XYZ file of C-alpha atoms in Angstrom:
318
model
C -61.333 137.178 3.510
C -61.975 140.309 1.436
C -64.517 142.051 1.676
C -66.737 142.378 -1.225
C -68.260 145.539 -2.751
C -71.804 145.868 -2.557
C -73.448 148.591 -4.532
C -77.099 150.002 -3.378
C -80.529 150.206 -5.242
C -80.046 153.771 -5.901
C -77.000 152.823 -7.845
C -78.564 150.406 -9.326
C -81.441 152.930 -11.160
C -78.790 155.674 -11.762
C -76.262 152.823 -13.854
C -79.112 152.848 -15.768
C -80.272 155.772 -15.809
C -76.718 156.600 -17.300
C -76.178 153.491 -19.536
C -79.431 154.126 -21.360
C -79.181 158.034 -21.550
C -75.210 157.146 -23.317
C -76.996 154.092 -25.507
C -79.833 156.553 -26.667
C -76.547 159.267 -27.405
C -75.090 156.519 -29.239
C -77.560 155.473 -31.437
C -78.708 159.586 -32.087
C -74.971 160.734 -33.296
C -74.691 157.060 -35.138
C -78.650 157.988 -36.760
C -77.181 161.825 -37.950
C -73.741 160.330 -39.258
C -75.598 157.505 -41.094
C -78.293 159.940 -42.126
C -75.419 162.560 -43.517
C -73.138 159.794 -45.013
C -75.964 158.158 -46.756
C -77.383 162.034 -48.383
C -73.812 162.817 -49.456
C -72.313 159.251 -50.868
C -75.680 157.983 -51.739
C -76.604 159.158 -54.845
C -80.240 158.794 -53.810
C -81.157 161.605 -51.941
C -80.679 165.280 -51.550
C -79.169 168.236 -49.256
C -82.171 169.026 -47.354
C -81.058 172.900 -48.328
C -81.142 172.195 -52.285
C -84.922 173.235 -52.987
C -84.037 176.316 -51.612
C -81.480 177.081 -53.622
C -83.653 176.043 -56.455
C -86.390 178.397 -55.599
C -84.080 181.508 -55.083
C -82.666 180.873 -58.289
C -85.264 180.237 -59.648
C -87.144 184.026 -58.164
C -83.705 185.852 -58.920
C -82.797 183.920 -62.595
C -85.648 182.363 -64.295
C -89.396 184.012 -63.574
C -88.523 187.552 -63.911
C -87.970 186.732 -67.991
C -91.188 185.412 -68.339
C -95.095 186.033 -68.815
C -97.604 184.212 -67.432
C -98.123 183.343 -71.899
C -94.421 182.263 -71.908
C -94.400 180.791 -68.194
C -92.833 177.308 -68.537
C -92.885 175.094 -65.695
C -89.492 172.898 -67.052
C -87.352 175.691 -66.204
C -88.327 175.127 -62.825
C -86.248 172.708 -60.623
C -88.381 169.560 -59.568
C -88.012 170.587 -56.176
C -89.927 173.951 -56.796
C -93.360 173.920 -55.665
C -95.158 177.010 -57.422
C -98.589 178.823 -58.015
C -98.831 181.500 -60.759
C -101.295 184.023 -59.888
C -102.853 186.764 -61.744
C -102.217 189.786 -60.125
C -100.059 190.273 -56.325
C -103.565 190.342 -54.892
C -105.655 188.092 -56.686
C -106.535 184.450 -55.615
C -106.855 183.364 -59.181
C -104.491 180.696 -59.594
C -103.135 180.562 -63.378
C -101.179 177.244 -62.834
C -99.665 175.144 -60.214
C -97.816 171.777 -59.443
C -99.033 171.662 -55.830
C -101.315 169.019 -54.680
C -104.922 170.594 -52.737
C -103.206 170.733 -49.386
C -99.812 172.704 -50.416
C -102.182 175.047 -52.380
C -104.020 175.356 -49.273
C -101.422 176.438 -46.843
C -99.923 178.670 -49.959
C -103.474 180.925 -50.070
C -103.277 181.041 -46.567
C -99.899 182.545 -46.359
C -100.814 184.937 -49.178
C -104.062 185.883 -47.006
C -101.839 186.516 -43.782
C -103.979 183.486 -42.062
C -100.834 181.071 -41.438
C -101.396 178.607 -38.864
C -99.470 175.525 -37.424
C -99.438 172.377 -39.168
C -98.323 169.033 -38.651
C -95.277 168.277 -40.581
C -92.120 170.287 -41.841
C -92.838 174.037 -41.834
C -93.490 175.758 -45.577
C -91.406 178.601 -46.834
C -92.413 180.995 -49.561
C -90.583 182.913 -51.883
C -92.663 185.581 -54.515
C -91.302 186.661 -58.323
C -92.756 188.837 -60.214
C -93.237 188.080 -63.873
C -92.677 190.767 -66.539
C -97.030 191.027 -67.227
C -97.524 191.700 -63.598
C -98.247 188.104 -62.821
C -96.997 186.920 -59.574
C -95.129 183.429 -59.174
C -95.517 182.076 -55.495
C -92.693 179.287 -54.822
C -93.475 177.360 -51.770
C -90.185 174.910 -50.233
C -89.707 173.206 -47.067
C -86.280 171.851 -45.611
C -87.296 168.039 -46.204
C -84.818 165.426 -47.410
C -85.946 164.392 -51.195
C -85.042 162.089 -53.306
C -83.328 162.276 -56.208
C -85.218 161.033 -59.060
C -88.796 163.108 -59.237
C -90.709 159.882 -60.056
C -89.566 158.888 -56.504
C -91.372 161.954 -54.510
C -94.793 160.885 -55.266
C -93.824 156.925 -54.760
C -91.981 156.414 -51.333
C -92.837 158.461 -48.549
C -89.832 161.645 -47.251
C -87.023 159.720 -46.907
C -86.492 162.319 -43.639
C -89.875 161.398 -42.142
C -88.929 157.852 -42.730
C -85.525 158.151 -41.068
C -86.614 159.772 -38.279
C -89.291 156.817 -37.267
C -86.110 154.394 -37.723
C -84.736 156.201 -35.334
C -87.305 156.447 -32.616
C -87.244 153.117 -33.196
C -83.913 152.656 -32.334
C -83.837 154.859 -29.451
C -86.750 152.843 -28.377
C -84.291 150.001 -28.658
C -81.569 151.225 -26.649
C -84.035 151.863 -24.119
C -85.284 148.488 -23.836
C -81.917 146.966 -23.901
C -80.992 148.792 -21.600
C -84.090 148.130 -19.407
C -83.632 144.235 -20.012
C -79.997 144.494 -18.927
C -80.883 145.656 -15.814
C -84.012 143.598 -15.261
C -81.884 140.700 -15.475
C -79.563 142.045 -12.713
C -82.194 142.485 -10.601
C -83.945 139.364 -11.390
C -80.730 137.448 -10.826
C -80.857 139.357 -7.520
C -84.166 138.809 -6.384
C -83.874 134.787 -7.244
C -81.544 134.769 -4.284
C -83.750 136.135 -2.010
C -86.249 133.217 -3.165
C -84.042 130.744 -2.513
C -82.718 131.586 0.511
C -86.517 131.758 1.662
C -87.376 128.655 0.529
C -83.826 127.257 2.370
C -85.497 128.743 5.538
C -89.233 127.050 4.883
C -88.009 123.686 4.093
C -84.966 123.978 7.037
C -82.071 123.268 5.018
C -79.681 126.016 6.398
C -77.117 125.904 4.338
C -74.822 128.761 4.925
C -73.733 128.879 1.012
C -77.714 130.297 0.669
C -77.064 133.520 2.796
C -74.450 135.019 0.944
C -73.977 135.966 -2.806
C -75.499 139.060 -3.458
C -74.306 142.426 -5.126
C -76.831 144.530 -3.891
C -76.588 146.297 -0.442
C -80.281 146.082 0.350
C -80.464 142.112 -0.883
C -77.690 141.298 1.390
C -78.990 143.043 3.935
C -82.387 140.701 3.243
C -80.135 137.939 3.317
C -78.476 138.495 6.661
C -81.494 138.866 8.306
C -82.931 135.261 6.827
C -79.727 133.921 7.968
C -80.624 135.403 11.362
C -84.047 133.681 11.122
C -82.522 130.419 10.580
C -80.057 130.159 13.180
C -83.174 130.916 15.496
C -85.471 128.648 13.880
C -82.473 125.964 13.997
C -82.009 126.700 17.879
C -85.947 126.170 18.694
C -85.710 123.494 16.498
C -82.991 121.976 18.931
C -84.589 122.765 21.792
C -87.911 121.277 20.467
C -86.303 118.072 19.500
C -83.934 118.079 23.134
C -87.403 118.283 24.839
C -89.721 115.836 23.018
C -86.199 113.386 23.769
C -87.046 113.668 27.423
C -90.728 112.969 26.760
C -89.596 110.077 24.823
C -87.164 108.647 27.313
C -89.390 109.408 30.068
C -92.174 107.309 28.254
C -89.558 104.304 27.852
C -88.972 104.672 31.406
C -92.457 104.173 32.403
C -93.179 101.672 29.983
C -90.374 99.935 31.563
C -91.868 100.165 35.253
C -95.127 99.492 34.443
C -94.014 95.939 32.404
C -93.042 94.267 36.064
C -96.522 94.804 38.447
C -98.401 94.030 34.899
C -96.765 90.962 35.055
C -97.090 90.247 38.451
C -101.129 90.737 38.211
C -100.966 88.439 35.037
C -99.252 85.490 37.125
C -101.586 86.161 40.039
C -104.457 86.297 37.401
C -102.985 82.806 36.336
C -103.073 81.206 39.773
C -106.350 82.294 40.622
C -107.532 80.551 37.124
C -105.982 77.257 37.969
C -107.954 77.129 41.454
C -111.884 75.321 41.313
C -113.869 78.970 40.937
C -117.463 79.540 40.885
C -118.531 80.558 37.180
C -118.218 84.540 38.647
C -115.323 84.237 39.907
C -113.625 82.809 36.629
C -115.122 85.551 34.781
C -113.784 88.219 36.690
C -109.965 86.524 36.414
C -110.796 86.489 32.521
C -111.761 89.876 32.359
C -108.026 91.071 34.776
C -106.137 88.639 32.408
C -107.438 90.152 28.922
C -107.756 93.581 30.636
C -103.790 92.943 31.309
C -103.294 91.688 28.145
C -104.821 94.385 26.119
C -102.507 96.687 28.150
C -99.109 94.831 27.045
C -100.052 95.377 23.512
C -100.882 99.419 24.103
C -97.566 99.608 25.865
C -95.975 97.657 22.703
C -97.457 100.066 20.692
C -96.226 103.576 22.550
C -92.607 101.805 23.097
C -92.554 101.252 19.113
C -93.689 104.823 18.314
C -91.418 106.510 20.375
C -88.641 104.657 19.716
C -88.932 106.119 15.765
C -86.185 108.468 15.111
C -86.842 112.466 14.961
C -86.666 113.428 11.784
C -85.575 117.450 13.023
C -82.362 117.705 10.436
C -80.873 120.864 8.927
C -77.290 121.196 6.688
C -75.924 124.077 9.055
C -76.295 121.770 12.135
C -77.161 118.210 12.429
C -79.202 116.713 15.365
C -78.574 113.459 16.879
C -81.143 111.180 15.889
């Protein structure tokens, strides 16, 4: 018979330590090419580089020809985000299409007080105008949309992305996780049964045998062990509580003939002209007699009742 290969626990966690580190690498390179396929075929989104490109064309090209009179914000691309100041060191802000917490971080930057925030780090980019105003463009490296009246509808379509795929790395880890569960489970359920085979003494040899695991089959041996023992005391218990019973038979046997010979005696003594004692006392040896018949009826009946000792790997003689 060949011998089959039996792989250990340790295996066991690294397969999947493996399979779910190549199912989260998967569904990463599968996120980016789906992420870059949909920015550059899609229509509906942007490079993530393109409102920097915007902003340094618009500092090089566009503000230096104009005054903060002439300033006009539709020469600006949509994905400029800009505060006109009046002078390089005021904080008087002459116009702006940044919302309160863009504006914020922007007079923070400009005051040297930059700290960390949550979310895609700002950049900033500084014109001067032709009065002496200053034109602060502030960009980040976020994937927009495409049409403006999207941006302040749907959330970043790159914030959005990037919970889709936590999700689906989440995913590959539970599949992954369920994959093996269900090994192990399918494992374990082995175990179970061969331990219930063993409590209810049906030693089937089919039971013992099976598993892929190393350590299970190990487990599995050693029930098997535990059964052969528990089916050779059982043996021994039944070979023993035979002789009881046979022994009992026996004596039930000898004891039938000098009962029977105090019952005709008892008989005799009835038929001869006793006082009213002496009758009574033969009354009381003939039902005392009787009464012992029927308790040796009764023990000859119960252990004549077959032992009910029986296991599948060996079968006792009933």
């Amino acid at each position: 018979m060949e011998k089959r290969r039996l792989t250990s626990l340790r295996s066991v966690l690294l397969q999947y330590l493996v399979r779910t580190a190549l199912a989260c690498l998967l569904v990463a390179v599968g996120w980016l090419l789906v992420l870059m396929l949909w920015i550059q075929n899609g229509g509906l989104f942007l490079p993530a580089n393109q409102a920097a490109q915007a902003c340094q064309k618009a500092a090089q090209d566009v503000l230096p020809g104009m005054t903060a009179a002439t300033f006009d914000e539709t020469q600006l691309d949509s994905l400029c985000r800009y505060a006109l100041f009046a002078a390089p060191d005021s904080s008087e802000v002459l116009a702006t299409n940044m919302d309160a917490g863009h504006l914020q971080r922007a007079m923070e930057n400009r005051q040297g007080k930059t700290r960390w925030h949550f979310g895609y780090t700002q950049y900033y980019m500084t014109s001067k105008l032709q009065d002496g105003t200053v034109c602060l463009l502030q960009f980040d490296y976020a994937v927009p949309y495409a049409d403006p009246a999207l941006r302040g509808v749907l959330p970043d379509m790159q914030t959005v992305h990037c919970i889709l795929g936590i999700l689906l790395l989440i995913g590959a880890v539970v599949w992954s996780t369920h994959r093996t569960g269900r090994f192990l489970t399918r494992e374990t359920e082995k175990l179970t049964a061969a331990a219930q085979a063993v409590a209810r003494k049906e030693l089937d040899s089919a039971v013992f045998s099976g598993a892929k695991v190393r350590e299970y089959e190990s487990t599995l041996q050693a029930l098997q062990t535990m059964g052969d023992a528990l089916t050779g005391s059982l043996q021994k218990q039944w070979a023993m509580e035979q002789r009881q019973r046979e022994q009992i038979i026996q004596l039930s046997h000898k004891l039938k003939t000098p009962l029977t010979i105090i019952e005709g005696n008892a008989e005799l003594l009835a038929e001869d002209a006793l006082t009213p004692e002496q009758k009574a006392q033969v009354e009381a040896i003939l039902q005392g007699a009787e009464q012992t018949r029927t308790y040796l009826g009764k023990i000859r009946a119960e252990v004549q009742t077959p032992l009910k000792y029986k296991t599948k790997k060996s079968s006792m003689p009933q």
